[in-house]
PDB file of C-alpha atoms in Angstrom:
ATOM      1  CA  UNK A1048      19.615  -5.439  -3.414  1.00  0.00           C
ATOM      2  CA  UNK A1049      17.066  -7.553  -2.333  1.00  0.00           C
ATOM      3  CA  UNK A1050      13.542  -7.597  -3.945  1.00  0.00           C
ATOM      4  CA  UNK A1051      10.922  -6.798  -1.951  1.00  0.00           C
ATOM      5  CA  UNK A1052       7.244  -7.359  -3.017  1.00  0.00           C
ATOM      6  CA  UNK A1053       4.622  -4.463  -2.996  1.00  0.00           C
ATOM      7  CA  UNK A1054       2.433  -4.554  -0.151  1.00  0.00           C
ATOM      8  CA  UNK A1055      -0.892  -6.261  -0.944  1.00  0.00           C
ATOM      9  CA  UNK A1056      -3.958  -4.197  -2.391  1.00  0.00           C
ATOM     10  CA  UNK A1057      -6.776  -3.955   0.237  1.00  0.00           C
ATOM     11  CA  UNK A1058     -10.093  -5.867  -1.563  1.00  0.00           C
ATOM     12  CA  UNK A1059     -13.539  -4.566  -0.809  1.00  0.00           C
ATOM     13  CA  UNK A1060     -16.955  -4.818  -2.285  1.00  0.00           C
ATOM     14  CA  UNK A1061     -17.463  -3.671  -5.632  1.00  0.00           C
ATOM     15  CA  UNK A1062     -21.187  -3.261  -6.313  1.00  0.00           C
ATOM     16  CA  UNK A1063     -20.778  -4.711  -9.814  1.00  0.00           C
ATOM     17  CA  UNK A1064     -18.477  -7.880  -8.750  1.00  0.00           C
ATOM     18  CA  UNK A1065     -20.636  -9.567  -6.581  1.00  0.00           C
ATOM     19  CA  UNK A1066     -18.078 -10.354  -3.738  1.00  0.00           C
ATOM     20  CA  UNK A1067     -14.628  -9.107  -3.377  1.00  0.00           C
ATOM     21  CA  UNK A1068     -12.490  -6.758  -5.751  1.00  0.00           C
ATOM     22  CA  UNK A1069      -9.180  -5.286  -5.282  1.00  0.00           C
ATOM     23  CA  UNK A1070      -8.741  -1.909  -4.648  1.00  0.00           C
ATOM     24  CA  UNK A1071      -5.797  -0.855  -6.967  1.00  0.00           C
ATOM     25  CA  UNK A1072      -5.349   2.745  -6.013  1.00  0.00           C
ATOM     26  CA  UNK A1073      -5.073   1.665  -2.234  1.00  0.00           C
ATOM     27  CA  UNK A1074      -1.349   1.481  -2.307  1.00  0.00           C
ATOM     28  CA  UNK A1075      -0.878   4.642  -3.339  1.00  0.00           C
ATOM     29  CA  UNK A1076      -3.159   6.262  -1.231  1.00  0.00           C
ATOM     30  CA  UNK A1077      -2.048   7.238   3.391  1.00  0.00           C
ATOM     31  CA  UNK A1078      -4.096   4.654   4.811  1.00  0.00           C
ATOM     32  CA  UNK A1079      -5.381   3.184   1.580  1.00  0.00           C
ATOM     33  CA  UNK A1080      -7.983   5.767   0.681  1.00  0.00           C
ATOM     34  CA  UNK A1081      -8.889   8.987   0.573  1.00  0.00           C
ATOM     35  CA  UNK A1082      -9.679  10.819   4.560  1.00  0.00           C
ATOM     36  CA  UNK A1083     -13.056  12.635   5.133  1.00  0.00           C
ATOM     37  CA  UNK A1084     -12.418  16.107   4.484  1.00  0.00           C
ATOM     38  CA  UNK A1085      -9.193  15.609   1.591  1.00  0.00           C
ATOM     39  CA  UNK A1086      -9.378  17.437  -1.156  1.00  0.00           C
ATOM     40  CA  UNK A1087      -7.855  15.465  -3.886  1.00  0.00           C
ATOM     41  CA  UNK A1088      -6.780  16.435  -7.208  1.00  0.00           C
ATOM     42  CA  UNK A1089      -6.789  13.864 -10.229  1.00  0.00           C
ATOM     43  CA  UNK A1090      -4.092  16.607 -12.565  1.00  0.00           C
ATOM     44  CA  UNK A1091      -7.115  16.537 -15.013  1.00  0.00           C
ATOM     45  CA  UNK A1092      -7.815  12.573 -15.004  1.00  0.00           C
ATOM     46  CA  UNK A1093     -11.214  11.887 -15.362  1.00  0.00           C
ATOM     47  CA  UNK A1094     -10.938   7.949 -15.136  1.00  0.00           C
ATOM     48  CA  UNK A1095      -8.684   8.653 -11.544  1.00  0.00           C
ATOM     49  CA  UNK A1096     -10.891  11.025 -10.219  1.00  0.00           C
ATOM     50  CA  UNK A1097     -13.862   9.104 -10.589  1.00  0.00           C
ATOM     51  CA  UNK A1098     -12.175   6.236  -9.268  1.00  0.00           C
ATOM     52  CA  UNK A1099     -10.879   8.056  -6.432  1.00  0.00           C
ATOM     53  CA  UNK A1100     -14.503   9.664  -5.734  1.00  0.00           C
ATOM     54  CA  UNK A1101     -16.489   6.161  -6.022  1.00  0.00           C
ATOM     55  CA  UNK A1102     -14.120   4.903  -3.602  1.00  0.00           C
ATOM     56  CA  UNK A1103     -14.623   7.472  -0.977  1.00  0.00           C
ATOM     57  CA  UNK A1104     -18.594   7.268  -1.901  1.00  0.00           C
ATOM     58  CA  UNK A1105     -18.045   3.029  -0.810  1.00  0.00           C
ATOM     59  CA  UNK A1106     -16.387   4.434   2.380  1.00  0.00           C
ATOM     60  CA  UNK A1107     -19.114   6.594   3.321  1.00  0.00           C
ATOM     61  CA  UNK A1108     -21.903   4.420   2.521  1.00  0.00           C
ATOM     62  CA  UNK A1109     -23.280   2.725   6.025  1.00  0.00           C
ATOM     63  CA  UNK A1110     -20.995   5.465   7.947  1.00  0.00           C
ATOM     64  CA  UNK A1111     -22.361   8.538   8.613  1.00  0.00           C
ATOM     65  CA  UNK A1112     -24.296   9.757   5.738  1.00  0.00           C
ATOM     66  CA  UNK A1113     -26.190   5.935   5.395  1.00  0.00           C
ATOM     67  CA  UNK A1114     -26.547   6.031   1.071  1.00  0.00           C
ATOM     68  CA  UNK A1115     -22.857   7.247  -0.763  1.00  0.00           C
ATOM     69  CA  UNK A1116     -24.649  10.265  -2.325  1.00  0.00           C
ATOM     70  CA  UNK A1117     -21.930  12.348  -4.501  1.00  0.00           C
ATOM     71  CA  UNK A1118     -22.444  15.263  -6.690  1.00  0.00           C
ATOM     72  CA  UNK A1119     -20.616  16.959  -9.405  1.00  0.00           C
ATOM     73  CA  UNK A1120     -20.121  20.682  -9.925  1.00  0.00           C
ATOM     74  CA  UNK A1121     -18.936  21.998 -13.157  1.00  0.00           C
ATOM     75  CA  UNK A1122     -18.018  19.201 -15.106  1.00  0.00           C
ATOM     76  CA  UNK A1123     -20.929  19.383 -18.054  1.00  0.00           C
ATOM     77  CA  UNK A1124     -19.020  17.105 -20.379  1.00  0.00           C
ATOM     78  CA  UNK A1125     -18.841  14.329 -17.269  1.00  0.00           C
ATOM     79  CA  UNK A1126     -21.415  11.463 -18.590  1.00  0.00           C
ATOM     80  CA  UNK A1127     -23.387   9.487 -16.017  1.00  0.00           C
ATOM     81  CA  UNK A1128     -22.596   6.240 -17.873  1.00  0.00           C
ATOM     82  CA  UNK A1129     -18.882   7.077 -17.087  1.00  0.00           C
ATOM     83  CA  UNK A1130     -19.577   7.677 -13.576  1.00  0.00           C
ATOM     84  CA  UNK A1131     -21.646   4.179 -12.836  1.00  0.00           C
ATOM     85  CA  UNK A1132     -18.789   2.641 -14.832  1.00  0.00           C
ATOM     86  CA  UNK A1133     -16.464   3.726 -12.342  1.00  0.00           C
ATOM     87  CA  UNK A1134     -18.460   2.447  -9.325  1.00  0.00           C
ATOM     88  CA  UNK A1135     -20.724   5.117  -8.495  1.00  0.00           C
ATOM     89  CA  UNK A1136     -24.165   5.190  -7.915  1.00  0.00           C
ATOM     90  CA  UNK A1137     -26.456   7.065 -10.073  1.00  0.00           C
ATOM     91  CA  UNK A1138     -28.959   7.024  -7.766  1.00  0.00           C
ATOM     92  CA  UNK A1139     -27.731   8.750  -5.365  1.00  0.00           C
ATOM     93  CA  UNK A1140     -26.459  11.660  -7.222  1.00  0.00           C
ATOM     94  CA  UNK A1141     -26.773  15.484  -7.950  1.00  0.00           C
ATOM     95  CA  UNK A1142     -25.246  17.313 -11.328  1.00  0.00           C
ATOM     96  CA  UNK A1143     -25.066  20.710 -11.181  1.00  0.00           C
ATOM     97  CA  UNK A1144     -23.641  21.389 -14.680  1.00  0.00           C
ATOM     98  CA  UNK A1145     -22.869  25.069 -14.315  1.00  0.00           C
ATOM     99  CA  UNK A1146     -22.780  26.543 -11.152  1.00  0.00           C
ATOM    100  CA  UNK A1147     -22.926  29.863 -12.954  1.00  0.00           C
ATOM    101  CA  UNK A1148     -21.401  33.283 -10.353  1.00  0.00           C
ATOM    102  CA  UNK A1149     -23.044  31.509  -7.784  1.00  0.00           C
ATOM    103  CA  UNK A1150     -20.509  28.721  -7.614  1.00  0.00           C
ATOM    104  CA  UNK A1151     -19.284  29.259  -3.660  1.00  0.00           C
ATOM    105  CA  UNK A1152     -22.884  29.305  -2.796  1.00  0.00           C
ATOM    106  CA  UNK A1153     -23.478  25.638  -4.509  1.00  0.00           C
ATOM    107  CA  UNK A1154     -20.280  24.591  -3.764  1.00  0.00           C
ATOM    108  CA  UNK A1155     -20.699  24.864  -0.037  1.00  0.00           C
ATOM    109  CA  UNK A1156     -24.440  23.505   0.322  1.00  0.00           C
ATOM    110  CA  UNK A1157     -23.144  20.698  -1.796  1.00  0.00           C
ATOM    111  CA  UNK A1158     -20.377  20.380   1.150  1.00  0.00           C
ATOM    112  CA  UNK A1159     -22.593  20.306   3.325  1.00  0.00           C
ATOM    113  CA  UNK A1160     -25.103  17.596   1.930  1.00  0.00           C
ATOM    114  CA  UNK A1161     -23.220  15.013   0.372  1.00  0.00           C
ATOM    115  CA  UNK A1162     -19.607  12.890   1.619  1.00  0.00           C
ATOM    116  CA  UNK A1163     -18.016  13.260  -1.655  1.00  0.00           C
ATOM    117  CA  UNK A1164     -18.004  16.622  -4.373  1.00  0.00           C
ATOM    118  CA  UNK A1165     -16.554  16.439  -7.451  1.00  0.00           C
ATOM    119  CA  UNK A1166     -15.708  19.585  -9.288  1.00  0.00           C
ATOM    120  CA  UNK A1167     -14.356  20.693 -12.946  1.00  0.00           C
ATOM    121  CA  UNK A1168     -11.961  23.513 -13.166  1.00  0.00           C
ATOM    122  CA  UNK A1169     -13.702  26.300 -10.700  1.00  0.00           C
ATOM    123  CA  UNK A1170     -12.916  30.178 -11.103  1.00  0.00           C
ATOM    124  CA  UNK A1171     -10.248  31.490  -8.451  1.00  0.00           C
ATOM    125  CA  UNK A1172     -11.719  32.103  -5.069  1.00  0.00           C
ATOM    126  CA  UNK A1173     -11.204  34.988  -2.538  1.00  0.00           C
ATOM    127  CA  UNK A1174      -9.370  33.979   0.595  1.00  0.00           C
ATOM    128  CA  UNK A1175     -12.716  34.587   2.361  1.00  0.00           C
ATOM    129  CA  UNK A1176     -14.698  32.143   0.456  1.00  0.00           C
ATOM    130  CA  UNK A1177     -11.437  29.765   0.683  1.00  0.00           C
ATOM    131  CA  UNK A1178     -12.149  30.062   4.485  1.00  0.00           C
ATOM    132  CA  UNK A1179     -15.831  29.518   4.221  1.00  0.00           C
ATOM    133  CA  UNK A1180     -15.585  26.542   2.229  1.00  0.00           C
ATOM    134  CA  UNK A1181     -12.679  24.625   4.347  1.00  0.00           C
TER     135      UNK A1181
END
């Protein structure tokens, strides 16, 4: 059996580095990140998520959308210090802490304004608001 070595992590800018970083999660990831559009799920790992989401911010910066903005629905016990340690930019943020019964309605505007959502554990949805949403 012959050893072959792992494929090479992609490196990009990290804004806290100063040049370039490797990007660990790239080789587990089709392509090396996360596609517009995927909906990922981190199986309740707040560290991975975050990782995951500040890399898809760093794709979308300069693309379409100009700034990374992100948001985060539902996750009250999420602290921002956790979030800039993980790459992403406070500044360009929105928190909604508890969406309350209104949750589809903030969850799709937030869709709709920012590249990358993150979300705690959200109440089951109708297949109509599924639709709406995807």
């Amino acid at each position: 059996m012959l050893n072959q070595p792992m494929p090479a992590p992609a490196a990009t800018s990290h804004p806290h580095s100063g040049g370039d970083a490797v990007r660990p999660l790239s080789v587990l990831l089709p392509g090396g990140r996360l596609a517009p559009g995927t909906a990922a799920s981190a199986g309740g790992d707040v560290p991975l998520l975050l990782a995951l989401a500040a890399d898809a911010a760093r794709e979308a910066a300069g693309q379409r959308y100009g700034t990374a903005g992100w948001a985060v629905v539902g996750m009250p016990d999420l602290g921002p210090l956790a979030a800039a340690d993980a790459g992403l930019d406070l500044g360009a943020r929105m928190w909604v802490d508890d969406p309350g019964s209104r949750w589809p309605a903030v969850l799709s505007a937030l869709l709709e304004a920012v590249p990358v959502v993150i979300t705690g554990t959200l109440p089951a949805m109708p297949p109509r608001v599924h639709r709406r949403l995807a």
